[in-house]
Short mmCIF file of C-alpha atoms and ligand atoms in Angstrom, two decimals:
data_model
loop_
_atom_site.label_atom_id
_atom_site.label_comp_id
_atom_site.label_asym_id
_atom_site.label_seq_id
_atom_site.Cartn_x
_atom_site.Cartn_y
_atom_site.Cartn_z
CA UNK A 11 0.60 -35.86 104.01
CA UNK A 12 -0.34 -33.23 101.99
CA UNK A 13 -2.17 -34.53 98.61
CA UNK A 14 -1.44 -32.56 95.32
CA UNK A 15 -3.50 -33.40 91.92
CA UNK A 16 -1.00 -32.70 88.99
CA UNK A 17 -2.29 -32.37 85.37
CA UNK A 18 0.17 -35.10 84.09
CA UNK A 19 0.91 -35.39 79.93
CA UNK A 20 3.11 -38.44 80.36
CA UNK A 21 6.46 -35.76 78.98
CA UNK A 22 9.52 -35.05 80.61
CA UNK A 23 8.19 -31.97 82.33
CA UNK A 24 5.57 -33.81 84.37
CA UNK A 25 7.19 -36.90 84.92
CA UNK A 26 9.88 -34.94 86.78
CA UNK A 27 7.26 -32.96 88.55
CA UNK A 28 5.79 -35.95 89.90
CA UNK A 29 9.40 -37.07 91.87
CA UNK A 30 9.91 -33.67 92.72
CA UNK A 31 6.94 -33.04 94.34
CA UNK A 32 7.12 -36.70 96.24
CA UNK A 33 10.54 -34.71 97.58
CA UNK A 34 9.00 -31.89 98.80
CA UNK A 35 6.49 -34.29 100.83
CA UNK A 36 3.76 -34.45 98.68
CA UNK A 37 0.90 -37.41 97.93
CA UNK A 38 0.72 -37.00 94.07
CA UNK A 39 -2.50 -37.83 92.37
CA UNK A 40 -2.40 -37.60 88.66
CA UNK A 41 -4.69 -36.62 86.18
CA UNK A 42 -4.67 -37.35 82.45
CA UNK A 43 -6.81 -36.22 79.75
CA UNK A 44 -7.36 -37.47 76.05
CA UNK A 45 -8.34 -34.87 74.02
CA UNK A 46 -6.97 -36.75 70.94
CA UNK A 47 -3.22 -37.02 70.92
CA UNK A 48 -1.59 -40.33 70.85
CA UNK A 49 -2.69 -41.79 73.79
CA UNK A 50 -2.38 -45.18 76.04
CA UNK A 51 -3.90 -45.18 78.71
CA UNK A 52 -2.21 -48.04 80.43
CA UNK A 53 1.23 -46.69 79.43
CA UNK A 54 0.58 -43.74 81.12
CA UNK A 55 -1.04 -45.48 84.36
CA UNK A 56 2.21 -47.27 84.46
CA UNK A 57 4.71 -44.47 84.12
CA UNK A 58 3.09 -42.23 86.57
CA UNK A 59 3.03 -44.63 89.11
CA UNK A 60 6.53 -45.81 88.30
CA UNK A 61 7.43 -42.02 88.93
CA UNK A 62 5.74 -41.79 92.21
CA UNK A 63 2.55 -41.26 91.85
CA UNK A 64 -0.07 -42.96 94.24
CA UNK A 65 -2.89 -42.80 91.69
CA UNK A 66 -3.84 -41.83 88.27
CA UNK A 67 -7.26 -40.36 86.91
CA UNK A 68 -7.33 -41.02 83.70
CA UNK A 69 -10.78 -39.28 81.46
CA UNK A 70 -11.72 -39.35 77.81
CA UNK A 71 -12.74 -35.71 76.99
CA UNK A 72 -12.76 -35.64 73.45
CA UNK A 73 -16.38 -35.26 73.47
CA UNK A 74 -16.91 -32.61 75.76
CA UNK A 75 -13.98 -30.65 74.04
CA UNK A 76 -15.91 -30.57 70.73
CA UNK A 77 -19.24 -29.70 72.11
CA UNK A 78 -18.38 -27.38 75.23
CA UNK A 79 -15.20 -25.79 73.73
CA UNK A 80 -14.72 -26.49 70.02
CA UNK A 81 -18.15 -25.67 69.22
CA UNK A 82 -18.61 -22.38 70.62
CA UNK A 83 -15.71 -21.02 69.30
CA UNK A 84 -16.19 -22.24 65.83
CA UNK A 85 -19.63 -20.41 66.01
CA UNK A 86 -17.97 -17.62 67.03
CA UNK A 87 -15.42 -17.60 64.29
CA UNK A 88 -12.63 -17.24 66.90
CA UNK A 89 -8.82 -16.94 65.25
CA UNK A 90 -6.10 -15.83 66.94
CA UNK A 91 -3.90 -12.97 65.20
CA UNK A 92 -5.42 -14.49 61.91
CA UNK A 93 -3.76 -17.93 62.08
CA UNK A 94 -4.27 -19.40 65.15
CA UNK A 95 -7.56 -21.67 65.62
CA UNK A 96 -7.37 -21.96 69.72
CA UNK A 97 -6.73 -25.67 69.75
CA UNK A 98 -3.96 -25.42 72.78
CA UNK A 99 -5.66 -22.69 74.47
CA UNK A 100 -9.25 -24.25 74.17
CA UNK A 101 -8.37 -27.45 75.89
CA UNK A 102 -6.67 -25.88 79.05
CA UNK A 103 -9.86 -24.67 80.62
CA UNK A 104 -11.42 -27.99 80.14
CA UNK A 105 -8.21 -29.56 81.55
CA UNK A 106 -8.66 -27.01 84.60
CA UNK A 107 -12.50 -27.85 85.43
CA UNK A 108 -11.51 -31.86 85.69
CA UNK A 109 -8.45 -30.95 87.73
CA UNK A 110 -10.18 -29.04 90.18
CA UNK A 111 -13.30 -31.68 90.16
CA UNK A 112 -10.70 -34.08 91.00
CA UNK A 113 -8.93 -32.20 93.49
CA UNK A 114 -12.17 -31.78 95.43
CA UNK A 115 -12.99 -35.43 95.20
CA UNK A 116 -9.74 -36.17 96.34
CA UNK A 117 -10.23 -33.10 99.53
CA UNK A 118 -6.67 -31.92 98.29
CA UNK A 119 -5.64 -28.70 98.73
CA UNK A 120 -3.31 -28.38 96.13
CA UNK A 121 -3.12 -28.80 92.47
CA UNK A 122 -0.03 -28.41 90.45
CA UNK A 123 0.77 -28.24 86.66
CA UNK A 124 4.05 -28.59 84.27
CA UNK A 125 3.72 -25.28 82.37
CA UNK A 126 6.73 -23.00 81.99
CA UNK A 127 7.22 -19.74 83.03
CA UNK A 128 7.23 -17.77 80.24
CA UNK A 129 4.36 -19.11 78.46
CA UNK A 130 0.34 -18.67 78.59
CA UNK A 131 -0.52 -22.31 79.67
CA UNK A 132 0.56 -21.25 83.25
CA UNK A 133 -1.76 -18.24 83.28
CA UNK A 134 -4.37 -20.37 81.43
CA UNK A 135 -4.13 -22.89 84.38
CA UNK A 136 -4.00 -20.75 87.42
CA UNK A 137 -6.51 -18.09 86.34
CA UNK A 138 -8.67 -20.70 85.63
CA UNK A 139 -8.38 -22.62 88.75
CA UNK A 140 -8.38 -19.33 90.74
CA UNK A 141 -11.96 -18.71 89.52
CA UNK A 142 -13.29 -22.19 89.83
CA UNK A 143 -11.74 -22.77 93.38
CA UNK A 144 -10.02 -20.19 95.00
CA UNK A 145 -9.31 -21.84 97.81
CA UNK A 146 -6.95 -24.50 95.86
CA UNK A 147 -3.10 -23.84 96.25
CA UNK A 148 -1.42 -23.71 93.51
CA UNK A 149 2.23 -25.24 92.60
CA UNK A 150 4.12 -25.14 89.50
CA UNK A 151 7.33 -26.88 89.48
CA UNK A 152 9.00 -25.53 86.51
CA UNK A 153 9.05 -21.93 87.95
CA UNK A 154 10.43 -23.27 91.52
CA UNK A 155 13.15 -25.75 90.95
CA UNK A 156 16.57 -25.40 90.06
CA UNK A 157 16.43 -27.61 86.85
CA UNK A 158 17.03 -24.94 83.94
CA UNK A 159 17.25 -26.94 81.06
CA UNK A 160 16.24 -29.87 79.05
CA UNK A 161 19.10 -31.63 79.64
CA UNK A 162 19.23 -31.14 83.24
CA UNK A 163 15.76 -32.35 83.53
CA UNK A 164 16.91 -35.67 81.68
CA UNK A 165 19.68 -36.14 83.94
CA UNK A 166 17.24 -35.60 86.84
CA UNK A 167 15.28 -38.20 85.61
CA UNK A 168 17.74 -40.44 84.80
CA UNK A 169 19.30 -40.40 88.51
CA UNK A 170 15.90 -40.96 89.99
CA UNK A 171 15.33 -43.68 87.33
CA UNK A 172 12.23 -42.07 85.96
CA UNK A 173 10.44 -44.03 83.17
CA UNK A 174 10.90 -41.17 80.47
CA UNK A 175 11.36 -42.00 76.98
CA UNK A 176 14.67 -40.30 76.47
CA UNK A 177 15.28 -38.88 73.22
CA UNK A 178 17.82 -36.45 73.26
CA UNK A 179 17.68 -34.74 69.82
CA UNK A 180 13.56 -34.31 70.17
CA UNK A 181 13.41 -31.19 68.53
CA UNK A 182 10.32 -29.26 69.44
CA UNK A 183 7.88 -28.73 71.86
CA UNK A 184 4.54 -30.06 70.76
CA UNK A 185 0.98 -30.12 71.83
CA UNK A 186 -1.74 -32.05 70.14
CA UNK A 187 -5.22 -32.41 70.08
CA UNK A 188 -8.20 -33.09 67.58
CA UNK A 189 -8.21 -29.54 66.83
CA UNK A 190 -5.02 -28.99 66.03
CA UNK A 191 -1.08 -29.30 66.61
CA UNK A 192 1.05 -26.54 68.15
CA UNK A 193 4.87 -26.68 67.18
CA UNK A 194 7.30 -24.31 68.66
CA UNK A 195 11.14 -24.46 69.37
CA UNK A 196 14.18 -25.62 68.12
CA UNK A 197 14.87 -24.32 64.58
CA UNK A 198 11.63 -22.45 64.15
CA UNK A 199 13.37 -19.91 66.46
CA UNK A 200 15.23 -18.74 63.21
CA UNK A 201 12.65 -16.59 61.79
CA UNK A 202 14.63 -16.04 58.48
CA UNK A 203 14.17 -19.98 57.70
CA UNK A 204 10.95 -21.94 56.55
CA UNK A 205 9.99 -24.46 59.15
CA UNK A 206 12.14 -27.45 58.53
CA UNK A 207 10.93 -30.60 56.98
CA UNK A 208 10.62 -32.26 59.95
CA UNK A 209 8.87 -29.76 62.14
CA UNK A 210 5.08 -30.30 60.41
CA UNK A 211 4.30 -33.62 61.12
CA UNK A 212 0.66 -34.07 60.39
CA UNK A 213 -0.41 -32.27 57.41
CA UNK A 214 1.19 -33.45 54.09
CA UNK A 215 3.26 -30.48 52.49
CA UNK A 216 1.09 -28.96 49.72
CA UNK A 217 3.55 -30.29 46.72
CA UNK A 218 3.44 -33.84 48.36
CA UNK A 219 -0.47 -33.66 48.98
CA UNK A 220 -2.82 -35.66 47.04
CA UNK A 221 -3.01 -35.13 43.32
CA UNK A 222 -6.62 -35.34 42.65
CA UNK A 223 -9.18 -32.90 44.40
CA UNK A 224 -11.11 -33.69 47.43
CA UNK A 225 -15.02 -33.10 47.34
CA UNK A 226 -17.07 -32.88 50.53
CA UNK A 227 -20.10 -31.49 51.74
CA UNK A 228 -20.75 -30.65 55.57
CA UNK A 229 -24.61 -29.85 56.77
CA UNK A 230 -25.33 -27.07 59.60
CA UNK A 231 -28.23 -26.68 61.56
CA UNK A 232 -28.41 -23.95 63.83
CA UNK A 233 -24.28 -23.24 63.52
CA UNK A 234 -23.81 -27.08 64.66
CA UNK A 235 -22.37 -29.04 61.65
CA UNK A 236 -23.99 -32.27 62.22
CA UNK A 237 -23.99 -33.97 58.33
CA UNK A 238 -20.88 -35.10 56.58
CA UNK A 239 -21.17 -36.29 52.93
CA UNK A 240 -24.89 -36.48 53.75
CA UNK A 241 -24.31 -38.99 57.19
CA UNK A 242 -25.55 -37.84 60.43
CA UNK A 243 -22.13 -37.99 62.78
CA UNK A 244 -21.47 -36.32 65.93
CA UNK A 245 -18.82 -33.74 66.32
CA UNK A 246 -15.82 -35.54 67.47
CA UNK A 247 -16.35 -38.26 64.63
CA UNK A 248 -16.89 -35.55 62.20
CA UNK A 249 -13.76 -33.80 63.08
CA UNK A 250 -11.17 -36.94 63.09
CA UNK A 251 -12.62 -37.44 59.23
CA UNK A 252 -11.84 -34.37 58.05
CA UNK A 253 -8.50 -33.87 59.83
CA UNK A 254 -7.96 -37.33 57.97
CA UNK A 255 -8.96 -35.81 54.14
CA UNK A 256 -7.12 -32.60 55.29
CA UNK A 257 -3.94 -34.14 56.05
CA UNK A 258 -4.10 -35.89 52.59
CA UNK A 259 -4.84 -32.43 50.76
CA UNK A 260 -2.18 -30.46 52.57
CA UNK A 261 -4.71 -28.26 54.26
CA UNK A 262 -4.53 -26.07 57.29
CA UNK A 263 -0.74 -25.23 58.35
CA UNK A 264 0.17 -21.86 59.46
CA UNK A 265 3.22 -19.64 60.84
CA UNK A 266 2.59 -17.19 63.30
CA UNK A 267 4.68 -14.75 65.01
CA UNK A 268 2.18 -14.49 67.82
CA UNK A 269 1.99 -12.06 70.93
CA UNK A 270 1.91 -13.98 74.37
CA UNK A 271 0.12 -12.93 77.26
CA UNK A 272 3.44 -12.27 79.14
CA UNK A 273 4.86 -9.71 76.58
CA UNK A 274 7.15 -12.01 74.32
CA UNK A 275 6.82 -12.23 71.04
CA UNK A 276 6.92 -15.76 69.94
CA UNK A 277 6.99 -17.97 66.80
CA UNK A 278 4.79 -21.04 66.32
CA UNK A 279 3.77 -22.95 63.81
CA UNK A 280 0.17 -24.74 63.88
CA UNK A 281 -1.86 -27.70 62.30
CA UNK A 282 -5.32 -27.18 62.03
CA UNK A 283 -6.65 -29.14 59.54
CA UNK A 284 -10.25 -30.01 60.30
CA UNK A 285 -10.37 -26.68 62.00
CA UNK A 286 -9.72 -24.56 59.00
CA UNK A 287 -12.25 -26.63 56.81
CA UNK A 288 -14.96 -26.40 59.08
CA UNK A 289 -14.52 -22.68 59.99
CA UNK A 290 -14.55 -21.71 55.81
CA UNK A 291 -17.74 -24.23 55.80
CA UNK A 292 -19.46 -22.32 58.85
CA UNK A 293 -18.84 -19.13 57.51
CA UNK A 294 -20.32 -19.79 54.20
CA UNK A 295 -23.38 -20.01 55.42
CA UNK A 296 -23.19 -17.34 57.64
CA UNK A 297 -22.49 -15.27 54.62
CA UNK A 298 -25.52 -16.41 52.66
CA UNK A 299 -28.12 -16.27 55.99
CA UNK A 300 -27.10 -13.49 58.27
CA UNK A 301 -27.67 -9.87 57.14
CA UNK A 302 -24.70 -7.49 56.78
CA UNK A 303 -24.71 -5.68 60.12
CA UNK A 304 -24.84 -8.71 62.31
CA UNK A 305 -21.98 -10.21 60.09
CA UNK A 306 -20.11 -7.21 60.74
CA UNK A 307 -20.60 -7.14 64.64
CA UNK A 308 -19.91 -10.85 64.56
CA UNK A 309 -16.32 -10.58 63.23
CA UNK A 310 -15.67 -7.55 65.97
CA UNK A 311 -17.14 -10.22 68.58
CA UNK A 312 -14.85 -12.62 67.08
CA UNK A 313 -11.64 -10.98 67.82
CA UNK A 314 -12.51 -10.22 71.19
CA UNK A 315 -13.54 -13.88 71.51
CA UNK A 316 -10.57 -15.23 70.23
CA UNK A 317 -8.57 -12.95 72.71
CA UNK A 318 -10.48 -14.10 75.82
CA UNK A 319 -9.76 -17.65 75.02
CA UNK A 320 -5.82 -17.28 74.16
CA UNK A 321 -5.61 -14.73 77.29
CA UNK A 322 -7.32 -17.31 80.01
CA UNK A 323 -9.93 -15.39 80.64
CA UNK A 324 -12.57 -18.32 79.69
CA UNK A 325 -14.31 -18.65 82.61
CA UNK A 326 -15.38 -14.87 82.65
CA UNK A 327 -18.40 -13.38 82.50
CA UNK A 328 -17.61 -11.49 79.22
CA UNK A 329 -16.98 -14.65 77.50
CA UNK A 330 -20.51 -15.93 78.31
CA UNK A 331 -22.25 -12.76 77.31
CA UNK A 332 -20.53 -13.31 73.89
CA UNK A 333 -21.69 -16.55 73.70
CA UNK A 334 -24.99 -15.40 74.32
CA UNK A 335 -25.02 -13.04 71.57
CA UNK A 336 -23.76 -15.66 68.91
CA UNK A 337 -25.75 -18.12 70.05
CA UNK A 338 -28.46 -15.80 69.19
CA UNK A 339 -27.38 -15.28 65.50
CA UNK A 340 -27.00 -19.07 65.07
CA UNK A 341 -30.95 -19.17 64.71
CA UNK A 342 -30.49 -19.22 60.56
CA UNK A 343 -27.15 -20.79 60.35
CA UNK A 344 -28.65 -23.60 58.57
CA UNK A 345 -27.59 -25.38 55.29
CA UNK A 346 -25.07 -27.38 53.29
CA UNK A 347 -21.33 -26.23 51.71
CA UNK A 348 -19.74 -28.05 49.61
CA UNK A 349 -15.77 -27.48 49.30
CA UNK A 350 -13.22 -28.86 47.07
CA UNK A 351 -9.89 -29.35 48.86
CA UNK A 352 -7.04 -29.40 46.11
CA UNK A 353 -3.28 -28.95 47.54
CA UNK A 354 -3.18 -26.53 50.37
CA UNK A 355 -6.53 -24.80 49.11
CA UNK A 356 -10.22 -24.94 50.61
CA UNK A 357 -12.50 -24.01 47.78
CA UNK A 358 -16.06 -23.70 48.04
CA UNK A 359 -17.94 -24.84 45.67
CA UNK A 360 -21.66 -25.11 46.56
CA UNK A 361 -23.98 -23.53 49.50
CA UNK A 362 -27.43 -23.63 49.85
CA UNK A 363 -29.70 -22.58 52.92
CA UNK A 364 -33.59 -22.66 53.47
CA UNK A 365 -32.75 -19.21 55.30
CA UNK A 366 -30.64 -17.94 52.45
CA UNK A 367 -30.89 -14.00 52.01
CA UNK A 368 -29.61 -14.60 48.38
CA UNK A 369 -32.10 -13.33 46.22
CA UNK A 370 -31.55 -14.20 42.28
CA UNK A 371 -33.91 -11.82 41.31
CA UNK A 372 -32.50 -8.83 42.52
CA UNK A 373 -29.01 -10.06 42.20
CA UNK A 374 -29.09 -10.61 38.19
CA UNK A 375 -27.71 -8.89 35.69
CA UNK A 376 -29.42 -11.26 33.24
CA UNK A 377 -33.19 -11.24 32.11
CA UNK A 378 -36.04 -11.06 35.04
CA UNK A 379 -34.19 -8.78 37.32
CA UNK A 380 -36.87 -7.83 40.14
CA UNK A 381 -34.85 -4.93 41.12
CA UNK A 382 -36.23 -1.50 40.50
CA UNK A 383 -33.43 0.47 39.64
CA UNK A 384 -35.00 3.83 39.24
CA UNK A 385 -35.27 3.99 43.20
CA UNK A 386 -31.43 3.77 43.18
CA UNK A 387 -30.77 7.26 42.25
CA UNK A 388 -32.59 8.83 45.37
CA UNK A 389 -31.44 6.17 47.40
CA UNK A 390 -27.63 7.53 46.49
CA UNK A 391 -28.76 10.83 47.04
CA UNK A 392 -30.06 10.52 50.61
CA UNK A 393 -27.14 7.68 51.43
CA UNK A 394 -24.43 10.61 50.65
CA UNK A 395 -26.00 13.33 52.36
CA UNK A 396 -24.47 13.52 55.48
CA UNK A 397 -21.08 14.12 53.99
CA UNK A 398 -21.94 16.91 51.40
CA UNK A 399 -21.06 20.73 52.44
CA UNK A 400 -22.62 23.88 51.08
N1 LIG B 30 1.22 -20.83 71.41
C1 LIG B 30 0.05 -21.90 71.82
C2 LIG B 30 -0.70 -21.41 72.72
O1 LIG B 30 -0.55 -20.39 73.20
C3 LIG B 30 0.59 -23.12 71.87
C4 LIG B 30 1.11 -23.61 73.45
C5 LIG B 30 1.88 -24.60 73.30
N2 LIG B 30 2.64 -25.43 72.54
C6 LIG B 30 3.22 -26.12 72.38
N3 LIG B 30 4.00 -25.90 71.48
N4 LIG B 30 3.84 -26.75 73.30
O2 LIG B 30 -1.92 -21.30 72.61
#
């Protein structure tokens, strides 16, 4: 029998995929990754088997996600279209790596995913799979089957006795991991309305956020956050802790009209409290420790880096080359940032670094200035010279 390894989330789409693939004559092996959403391995296993899977691989990839994907994106400062910190997009290539690994172990010729034919995720999955193992054949049931709506899928699932949690008024499509939540569909498709109260679900609305300020400190060593409020912490733990505080303080909601790879403009809202807090802190240390040319160029790199992640081009030479550039800039990015969180705002309260390029003697308008202002006159004449005619 033909064998297929399916990236399985436990939701309606991928449950239907199991059954559909079985009916096409495949032995179905599922793979689920724990990246920090609500996750119960026992429940997943029970439901995959009940839907017709032969077995399921479940891997906790949170740590790998943090160090191999989130951290490079954080160092690079990658933000897509100014508002999206790429939580979903970053997770896909990691899932792909494990999907391919399992397919190879299982000697399966096929892999499958439950992405729709309109989104970015199908691109991220398939480009990644082709780069890592061009011999694998890819099946995308949602592009092939004739179930044309959620209602039809539910009907199919009920008819085939699939163990789905039927919830006809599931309003939004949600993807969650430790780096953030992506929410789309339902009433969000109406661009003239602010997100309904039931749409964001992680972060408190700023007007209902904690009434008092929350102060926190993050210490970086060569671009890596490694201490939180004075305590050494692995990155996963730190992100989880900071997420909690951020949620309480109403941090990290964004509402974006974004450009999908396939050309569609769509509206998605995001919640990424910890991610925005860490980005802000990291950039603050960079502002203090990097010279202006490096900072400027790094911002250009950040735009391209974010686009590569978004467009499913993680496993490319350019991404690796940009990583090498970014890494070389992080040598001096060490120090401590103090932040105050208050009703949706991240306020920088303190920054300090042994590599600081800030020189108070140069900057001061008070007494004891070491800046030789008599040099300014000549400097300005030379600086402007190229632009003066006659
Ligand atoms: N638009 C985001 C991206 O392309 C998230 C996609 C998944 N969103 C979702 N709500 N299921 O990365």
